[in-house]
Amino acid sequence: MIDMNLIPEWALNIHPLVVHFPIALLVVAAGLNLLTFFIPKKWWDEGKNTILYGLGAVAAIAAYYTGQSAADTVFLPSQAQSVLNNHADWAFWTVWYFGLYAAARIALHWYKIMDKFSLRILAFVIALPGVFLLFQTGDHGAKLVFGYGAGTGQLLEQQSSANASATTDSLLQSNSTFTVNDNGNWSWEIGPNGVSTLLSKFQWLEGAPQDLQPSVVKSGDNYLIQLTPESSPNFFTVRNVLLNMQVDYYLDLSNFDGEVELVNHVQDAQNYDFVTLSSEGTITQGRVIGGETNIFGEESYSASGILFVRTVVNGTHFRAYINKEMAVHGHGDAPETGKVGLRLNGSGTVIIDSISLTQLN
């Protein structure tokens, strides 16, 4: 995978400015390429077409990297995560397609065979799938801007309304604080019965519930569940399996010494994906396969008190946010369906305010 960190953190977000250049250059290149077959060569020729395709490919590369940088600076709602990933994937293939296409055209000129009519026809036909890739990239980008970002936000409002109308808090009706929606999304807001909810909704892969000494504490009008591990590690997950997901955690790790793994796509205790927060101030993202750890990304963070941590897994894209700021963004093979949970390895106290899961398309 291409390195995504070519744009320095201090650089301004120029993606909205850059993105128009590849669209204009490549669309004009394809249009003039077609026109070349009907006008005299002295007015416009294949050499000029190749220059436009080359400039368009360079502009596409610039737009791609500025887009990767821009994506890491915004905090998006769950409905936009799939659109963002699709936009990035279409852009990736657009860059490669037109990069190779422009290089091939330059080679044909180098060997002085570009003037053959059959090759000119073939070259134009080969450019058309690239225009389709460009359209898909731009279409998904427009949805991000006008649906979820700087535009009207109408898509977000419509989807939020649709989700609200399709939701029933079936478990809430039985006085449980663990609520499940019709679409499979769930949330756990800690209540007075937090310990019984922990025992009934989660299963243990390592350690045991009693090793956590779980108890419910109150902070003002808010209930919290306090976990104090006696032994390490302690690994527990929900029971249902999912694929693409966003999980939001509100946690306080101020009095914990060790590592808290926010795990997802768990197959068993030896195979799972994770985002690890360490008491040393590092956040690590990766995958455990057969007990062997593979790191997708690692960064440092500085935050205390109740943390809002969001983990997002959608296809080959893995993101983690702390207090609504991108903390780590890694890439890996798409995971299999699996479970969500926590793995505690250390001593001290972990406090959970709430956990919620949203499935992504």
Short mmCIF file of C-alpha atoms in Angstrom, two decimals:
data_model
loop_
_atom_site.label_atom_id
_atom_site.label_comp_id
_atom_site.label_asym_id
_atom_site.label_seq_id
_atom_site.Cartn_x
_atom_site.Cartn_y
_atom_site.Cartn_z
CA MET A 1 0.00 0.00 0.00
CA ILE A 2 1.20 3.51 -0.81
CA ASP A 3 2.57 5.55 2.10
CA MET A 4 -0.15 7.94 3.24
CA ASN A 5 2.11 10.30 5.21
CA LEU A 6 3.70 12.36 2.44
CA ILE A 7 1.82 15.51 3.45
CA PRO A 8 3.28 17.18 6.60
CA GLU A 9 0.90 17.76 9.51
CA TRP A 10 1.43 21.54 9.41
CA ALA A 11 0.32 21.83 5.79
CA LEU A 12 -3.04 23.44 5.08
CA ASN A 13 -5.89 21.32 3.75
CA ILE A 14 -5.60 22.21 0.07
CA HIS A 15 -7.49 19.16 -1.19
CA PRO A 16 -10.64 21.19 -2.08
CA LEU A 17 -8.47 23.34 -4.35
CA VAL A 18 -6.34 20.59 -5.88
CA VAL A 19 -9.16 18.15 -6.60
CA HIS A 20 -10.62 20.20 -9.45
CA PHE A 21 -7.46 20.01 -11.57
CA PRO A 22 -7.44 16.27 -12.35
CA ILE A 23 -11.17 16.34 -13.08
CA ALA A 24 -10.83 19.23 -15.51
CA LEU A 25 -7.62 18.03 -17.16
CA LEU A 26 -8.66 14.41 -17.65
CA VAL A 27 -12.19 15.16 -18.84
CA VAL A 28 -10.90 17.77 -21.29
CA ALA A 29 -8.18 15.33 -22.41
CA ALA A 30 -10.76 12.64 -23.18
CA GLY A 31 -13.03 15.12 -24.95
CA LEU A 32 -10.26 16.52 -27.14
CA ASN A 33 -8.99 12.99 -27.73
CA LEU A 34 -12.35 12.17 -29.32
CA LEU A 35 -12.37 15.44 -31.26
CA THR A 36 -8.93 14.62 -32.68
CA PHE A 37 -10.52 12.02 -34.96
CA PHE A 38 -12.66 14.68 -36.67
CA ILE A 39 -10.43 17.75 -36.99
CA PRO A 40 -7.20 18.45 -38.91
CA LYS A 41 -3.99 17.39 -37.19
CA LYS A 42 -2.63 20.94 -37.41
CA TRP A 43 -5.39 22.10 -35.05
CA TRP A 44 -4.92 19.41 -32.42
CA ASP A 45 -2.91 16.19 -32.33
CA GLU A 46 -2.18 13.16 -30.16
CA GLY A 47 0.91 14.79 -28.67
CA LYS A 48 -1.21 17.48 -27.07
CA ASN A 49 -3.64 14.82 -25.82
CA THR A 50 -0.77 12.98 -24.16
CA ILE A 51 0.40 16.18 -22.45
CA LEU A 52 -3.10 16.69 -21.02
CA TYR A 53 -3.33 13.06 -19.85
CA GLY A 54 0.10 13.38 -18.24
CA LEU A 55 -0.78 16.61 -16.45
CA GLY A 56 -4.08 15.06 -15.35
CA ALA A 57 -2.28 12.02 -13.92
CA VAL A 58 0.13 14.24 -11.97
CA ALA A 59 -2.78 16.31 -10.67
CA ALA A 60 -4.60 13.11 -9.66
CA ILE A 61 -1.60 12.02 -7.59
CA ALA A 62 -1.54 15.41 -5.85
CA ALA A 63 -5.29 15.22 -5.19
CA TYR A 64 -4.95 11.69 -3.81
CA TYR A 65 -2.30 12.54 -1.24
CA THR A 66 -3.89 15.82 -0.18
CA GLY A 67 -7.15 13.89 0.16
CA GLN A 68 -5.55 11.31 2.44
CA SER A 69 -4.21 14.13 4.59
CA ALA A 70 -7.60 15.88 4.64
CA ALA A 71 -9.44 12.68 5.64
CA ASP A 72 -7.29 12.39 8.76
CA THR A 73 -8.26 15.87 9.94
CA VAL A 74 -12.05 15.49 9.93
CA PHE A 75 -14.38 13.68 12.31
CA LEU A 76 -17.21 12.12 10.33
CA PRO A 77 -20.53 10.59 11.38
CA SER A 78 -20.96 6.85 11.02
CA GLN A 79 -23.10 7.26 7.89
CA ALA A 80 -20.18 8.93 6.10
CA GLN A 81 -17.49 6.35 6.90
CA SER A 82 -18.38 4.02 4.02
CA VAL A 83 -18.59 6.95 1.60
CA LEU A 84 -15.14 8.13 2.69
CA ASN A 85 -13.62 4.68 2.24
CA ASN A 86 -15.23 4.22 -1.17
CA HIS A 87 -14.03 7.67 -2.22
CA ALA A 88 -10.47 6.76 -1.19
CA ASP A 89 -10.61 3.39 -2.95
CA TRP A 90 -11.96 4.83 -6.23
CA ALA A 91 -9.30 7.56 -6.06
CA PHE A 92 -6.56 4.97 -5.54
CA TRP A 93 -7.52 3.07 -8.68
CA THR A 94 -8.02 6.28 -10.67
CA VAL A 95 -4.46 7.40 -9.85
CA TRP A 96 -2.96 4.07 -10.85
CA TYR A 97 -5.05 3.80 -14.01
CA PHE A 98 -4.24 7.22 -15.43
CA GLY A 99 -0.64 7.04 -14.22
CA LEU A 100 -0.03 3.85 -16.19
CA TYR A 101 -2.12 5.09 -19.10
CA ALA A 102 -0.15 8.33 -19.43
CA ALA A 103 3.12 6.38 -19.21
CA ALA A 104 1.94 4.02 -21.97
CA ARG A 105 1.04 6.94 -24.25
CA ILE A 106 4.46 8.51 -23.68
CA ALA A 107 6.06 5.18 -24.61
CA LEU A 108 4.05 5.03 -27.86
CA HIS A 109 5.31 8.51 -28.75
CA TRP A 110 8.86 7.52 -27.84
CA TYR A 111 8.75 4.61 -30.27
CA LYS A 112 7.05 6.85 -32.88
CA ILE A 113 4.04 4.58 -33.39
CA MET A 114 1.34 6.77 -31.87
CA ASP A 115 0.27 8.02 -35.32
CA LYS A 116 -1.05 4.59 -36.32
CA PHE A 117 -4.81 4.96 -36.61
CA SER A 118 -5.54 1.59 -34.99
CA LEU A 119 -3.40 2.50 -31.96
CA ARG A 120 -5.08 5.89 -31.68
CA ILE A 121 -8.50 4.22 -31.59
CA LEU A 122 -7.30 1.66 -29.05
CA ALA A 123 -5.70 4.33 -26.86
CA PHE A 124 -8.92 6.35 -26.78
CA VAL A 125 -11.05 3.31 -25.91
CA ILE A 126 -8.66 2.37 -23.08
CA ALA A 127 -9.01 5.89 -21.63
CA LEU A 128 -12.79 5.52 -21.18
CA PRO A 129 -12.71 3.17 -18.14
CA GLY A 130 -10.45 5.72 -16.48
CA VAL A 131 -13.08 8.40 -17.02
CA PHE A 132 -15.57 6.09 -15.29
CA LEU A 133 -13.19 5.69 -12.33
CA LEU A 134 -12.80 9.46 -12.21
CA PHE A 135 -16.58 9.93 -12.19
CA GLN A 136 -17.02 7.49 -9.31
CA THR A 137 -14.28 9.22 -7.32
CA GLY A 138 -15.83 12.63 -7.86
CA ASP A 139 -19.34 11.40 -7.11
CA HIS A 140 -18.33 9.95 -3.74
CA GLY A 141 -16.33 13.08 -2.97
CA ALA A 142 -19.37 15.24 -3.71
CA LYS A 143 -21.47 13.14 -1.31
CA LEU A 144 -18.90 13.73 1.42
CA VAL A 145 -18.87 17.49 0.88
CA PHE A 146 -22.52 18.22 0.22
CA GLY A 147 -24.04 15.36 2.18
CA TYR A 148 -21.91 15.17 5.30
CA GLY A 149 -19.50 18.08 5.40
CA ALA A 150 -19.39 21.62 4.13
CA GLY A 151 -22.67 21.42 2.21
CA THR A 152 -26.29 21.16 3.28
CA GLY A 153 -25.96 17.92 5.26
CA GLN A 154 -29.20 16.63 3.75
CA LEU A 155 -28.01 13.04 3.40
CA LEU A 156 -27.06 12.94 7.06
CA GLU A 157 -30.43 14.33 8.10
CA GLN A 158 -32.35 11.91 5.89
CA GLN A 159 -30.41 8.86 7.09
CA SER A 160 -30.65 9.91 10.73
CA SER A 161 -34.42 10.20 10.38
CA ALA A 162 -34.62 6.83 8.66
CA ASN A 163 -32.52 5.17 11.35
CA ALA A 164 -34.61 6.73 14.09
CA SER A 165 -37.85 5.47 12.59
CA ALA A 166 -36.46 1.95 12.27
CA THR A 167 -35.26 1.75 15.86
CA THR A 168 -36.90 0.00 18.78
CA ASP A 169 -35.32 -0.25 22.21
CA SER A 170 -36.60 -3.76 22.79
CA LEU A 171 -34.24 -4.49 25.67
CA LEU A 172 -34.81 -1.10 27.24
CA GLN A 173 -38.43 -2.08 27.77
CA SER A 174 -37.25 -4.76 30.17
CA ASN A 175 -35.34 -2.17 32.24
CA SER A 176 -32.00 -3.08 30.71
CA THR A 177 -29.37 -0.47 29.89
CA PHE A 178 -28.12 -2.61 26.97
CA THR A 179 -30.29 -1.56 24.03
CA VAL A 180 -30.45 -3.20 20.61
CA ASN A 181 -31.97 -1.57 17.53
CA ASP A 182 -33.87 -3.32 14.77
CA ASN A 183 -30.87 -2.91 12.45
CA GLY A 184 -28.51 -4.70 14.86
CA ASN A 185 -26.79 -1.61 16.24
CA TRP A 186 -26.48 -1.62 20.02
CA SER A 187 -25.45 0.60 22.90
CA TRP A 188 -24.63 0.03 26.55
CA GLU A 189 -25.34 2.97 28.82
CA ILE A 190 -24.24 2.00 32.31
CA GLY A 191 -27.09 1.90 34.81
CA PRO A 192 -27.66 0.58 38.34
CA ASN A 193 -27.72 -2.97 36.94
CA GLY A 194 -24.42 -2.54 35.08
CA VAL A 195 -22.75 -5.58 36.64
CA SER A 196 -25.59 -7.95 35.73
CA THR A 197 -25.58 -6.53 32.18
CA LEU A 198 -21.83 -7.15 31.94
CA LEU A 199 -22.29 -10.76 33.04
CA SER A 200 -25.25 -11.49 30.76
CA LYS A 201 -24.19 -9.72 27.56
CA PHE A 202 -20.49 -10.56 27.45
CA GLN A 203 -18.53 -13.81 27.33
CA TRP A 204 -14.98 -14.43 28.56
CA LEU A 205 -12.13 -15.74 26.41
CA GLU A 206 -9.40 -15.15 29.01
CA GLY A 207 -9.73 -14.62 32.73
CA ALA A 208 -13.09 -14.50 34.50
CA PRO A 209 -15.64 -11.85 35.55
CA GLN A 210 -14.71 -12.13 39.22
CA ASP A 211 -11.10 -11.25 38.35
CA LEU A 212 -12.34 -7.79 37.33
CA GLN A 213 -14.12 -7.09 40.63
CA PRO A 214 -16.84 -5.20 38.70
CA SER A 215 -18.89 -2.62 40.55
CA VAL A 216 -21.18 0.27 39.67
CA VAL A 217 -20.18 3.71 40.91
CA LYS A 218 -22.00 6.99 40.57
CA SER A 219 -20.64 10.32 39.37
CA GLY A 220 -23.33 12.94 39.84
CA ASP A 221 -26.38 11.55 38.06
CA ASN A 222 -24.25 9.30 35.87
CA TYR A 223 -23.65 5.60 36.51
CA LEU A 224 -20.26 4.10 35.64
CA ILE A 225 -18.91 0.57 35.82
CA GLN A 226 -15.55 0.15 37.51
CA LEU A 227 -13.25 -2.76 36.65
CA THR A 228 -10.25 -3.58 38.85
CA PRO A 229 -8.36 -6.54 37.35
CA GLU A 230 -6.78 -8.94 39.83
CA SER A 231 -4.96 -10.91 37.15
CA SER A 232 -3.99 -10.34 33.53
CA PRO A 233 -5.05 -10.66 30.84
CA ASN A 234 -8.84 -10.42 31.01
CA PHE A 235 -10.56 -10.75 27.64
CA PHE A 236 -14.32 -10.47 27.10
CA THR A 237 -16.58 -9.85 24.08
CA VAL A 238 -20.22 -9.53 23.12
CA ARG A 239 -21.80 -12.61 21.58
CA ASN A 240 -22.87 -11.46 18.11
CA VAL A 241 -20.56 -11.27 15.07
CA LEU A 242 -20.37 -8.35 12.63
CA LEU A 243 -18.24 -7.15 9.70
CA ASN A 244 -17.90 -3.40 9.00
CA MET A 245 -18.40 -1.43 12.19
CA GLN A 246 -17.84 1.70 14.22
CA VAL A 247 -17.51 1.35 17.99
CA ASP A 248 -17.61 4.31 20.39
CA TYR A 249 -16.17 4.01 23.89
CA TYR A 250 -16.26 6.43 26.82
CA LEU A 251 -13.48 5.29 29.16
CA ASP A 252 -11.35 6.60 32.00
CA LEU A 253 -7.92 4.96 32.11
CA SER A 254 -6.28 7.52 34.41
CA ASN A 255 -5.74 5.00 37.22
CA PHE A 256 -4.78 2.01 35.08
CA ASP A 257 -1.20 0.87 34.54
CA GLY A 258 -0.88 -1.33 31.47
CA GLU A 259 -2.72 -1.79 28.19
CA VAL A 260 -6.40 -1.65 27.30
CA GLU A 261 -7.17 -3.30 23.99
CA LEU A 262 -10.37 -2.31 22.21
CA VAL A 263 -10.84 -5.49 20.21
CA ASN A 264 -12.95 -6.20 17.16
CA HIS A 265 -13.47 -9.00 14.65
CA VAL A 266 -12.55 -11.46 17.37
CA GLN A 267 -12.43 -15.10 16.24
CA ASP A 268 -10.86 -16.41 19.44
CA ALA A 269 -8.22 -15.39 21.98
CA GLN A 270 -5.46 -15.90 19.39
CA ASN A 271 -7.08 -14.17 16.39
CA TYR A 272 -8.51 -10.65 16.49
CA ASP A 273 -8.00 -7.00 15.51
CA PHE A 274 -7.25 -4.36 18.11
CA VAL A 275 -6.65 -0.74 19.04
CA THR A 276 -4.47 -0.61 22.15
CA LEU A 277 -4.22 2.33 24.55
CA SER A 278 -1.21 2.08 26.84
CA SER A 279 -0.55 3.93 30.07
CA GLU A 280 2.73 5.07 28.47
CA GLY A 281 0.79 7.25 26.03
CA THR A 282 0.84 5.19 22.84
CA ILE A 283 -2.06 4.04 20.69
CA THR A 284 -1.40 0.99 18.53
CA GLN A 285 -3.53 -0.55 15.81
CA GLY A 286 -3.07 -4.03 14.44
CA ARG A 287 -4.09 -7.65 14.17
CA VAL A 288 -3.26 -10.82 16.09
CA ILE A 289 -3.08 -13.96 13.93
CA GLY A 290 -2.34 -17.24 15.63
CA GLY A 291 -1.01 -15.35 18.63
CA GLU A 292 1.42 -13.29 16.49
CA THR A 293 0.93 -9.50 16.50
CA ASN A 294 0.99 -7.48 13.26
CA ILE A 295 1.07 -3.69 13.68
CA PHE A 296 -0.90 -1.50 11.24
CA GLY A 297 0.06 1.79 12.86
CA GLU A 298 1.29 3.34 16.10
CA GLU A 299 1.17 6.90 17.39
CA SER A 300 1.47 8.77 20.67
CA TYR A 301 -1.41 10.52 22.40
CA SER A 302 -1.90 12.80 25.37
CA ALA A 303 -5.29 12.84 27.08
CA SER A 304 -6.70 12.18 30.52
CA GLY A 305 -10.00 11.80 32.31
CA ILE A 306 -12.97 10.38 30.43
CA LEU A 307 -11.82 9.65 26.88
CA PHE A 308 -14.04 9.36 23.85
CA VAL A 309 -12.46 6.68 21.66
CA ARG A 310 -13.90 5.68 18.30
CA THR A 311 -12.66 2.70 16.32
CA VAL A 312 -13.72 2.29 12.69
CA VAL A 313 -13.21 -0.78 10.52
CA ASN A 314 -14.56 -0.70 6.99
CA GLY A 315 -13.04 -3.05 4.44
CA THR A 316 -9.28 -2.48 4.39
CA HIS A 317 -9.49 0.85 6.24
CA PHE A 318 -8.81 1.02 9.99
CA ARG A 319 -9.16 4.27 11.93
CA ALA A 320 -9.11 5.27 15.58
CA TYR A 321 -10.05 8.63 17.07
CA ILE A 322 -9.45 10.06 20.53
CA ASN A 323 -11.72 12.92 21.58
CA LYS A 324 -12.84 13.31 17.94
CA GLU A 325 -9.32 13.70 16.55
CA MET A 326 -7.66 11.10 14.34
CA ALA A 327 -5.17 9.17 16.47
CA VAL A 328 -4.06 6.38 14.13
CA HIS A 329 -5.00 5.33 10.60
CA GLY A 330 -3.79 1.96 9.38
CA HIS A 331 -4.46 -0.37 6.48
CA GLY A 332 -4.60 -4.14 6.25
CA ASP A 333 -6.49 -7.01 4.68
CA ALA A 334 -10.24 -6.92 5.16
CA PRO A 335 -11.17 -8.94 8.27
CA GLU A 336 -13.67 -11.74 8.65
CA THR A 337 -16.82 -11.21 10.69
CA GLY A 338 -16.16 -11.29 14.40
CA LYS A 339 -17.04 -10.03 17.85
CA VAL A 340 -16.33 -6.80 19.74
CA GLY A 341 -15.01 -6.41 23.26
CA LEU A 342 -12.12 -5.44 25.52
CA ARG A 343 -8.88 -7.03 26.64
CA LEU A 344 -7.27 -5.66 29.81
CA ASN A 345 -3.63 -6.39 30.54
CA GLY A 346 -2.36 -4.56 33.60
CA SER A 347 -3.39 -3.38 37.04
CA GLY A 348 -5.42 -0.53 38.44
CA THR A 349 -8.89 0.70 37.59
CA VAL A 350 -10.71 1.03 34.27
CA ILE A 351 -13.96 2.98 34.29
CA ILE A 352 -16.53 2.55 31.51
CA ASP A 353 -19.20 5.17 30.92
CA SER A 354 -20.74 3.69 27.76
CA ILE A 355 -20.07 1.60 24.65
CA SER A 356 -22.04 1.74 21.41
CA LEU A 357 -21.73 -0.05 18.08
CA THR A 358 -22.92 1.08 14.65
CA GLN A 359 -22.76 -1.18 11.62
CA LEU A 360 -21.37 0.34 8.43
CA ASN A 361 -22.45 -0.47 4.89
#
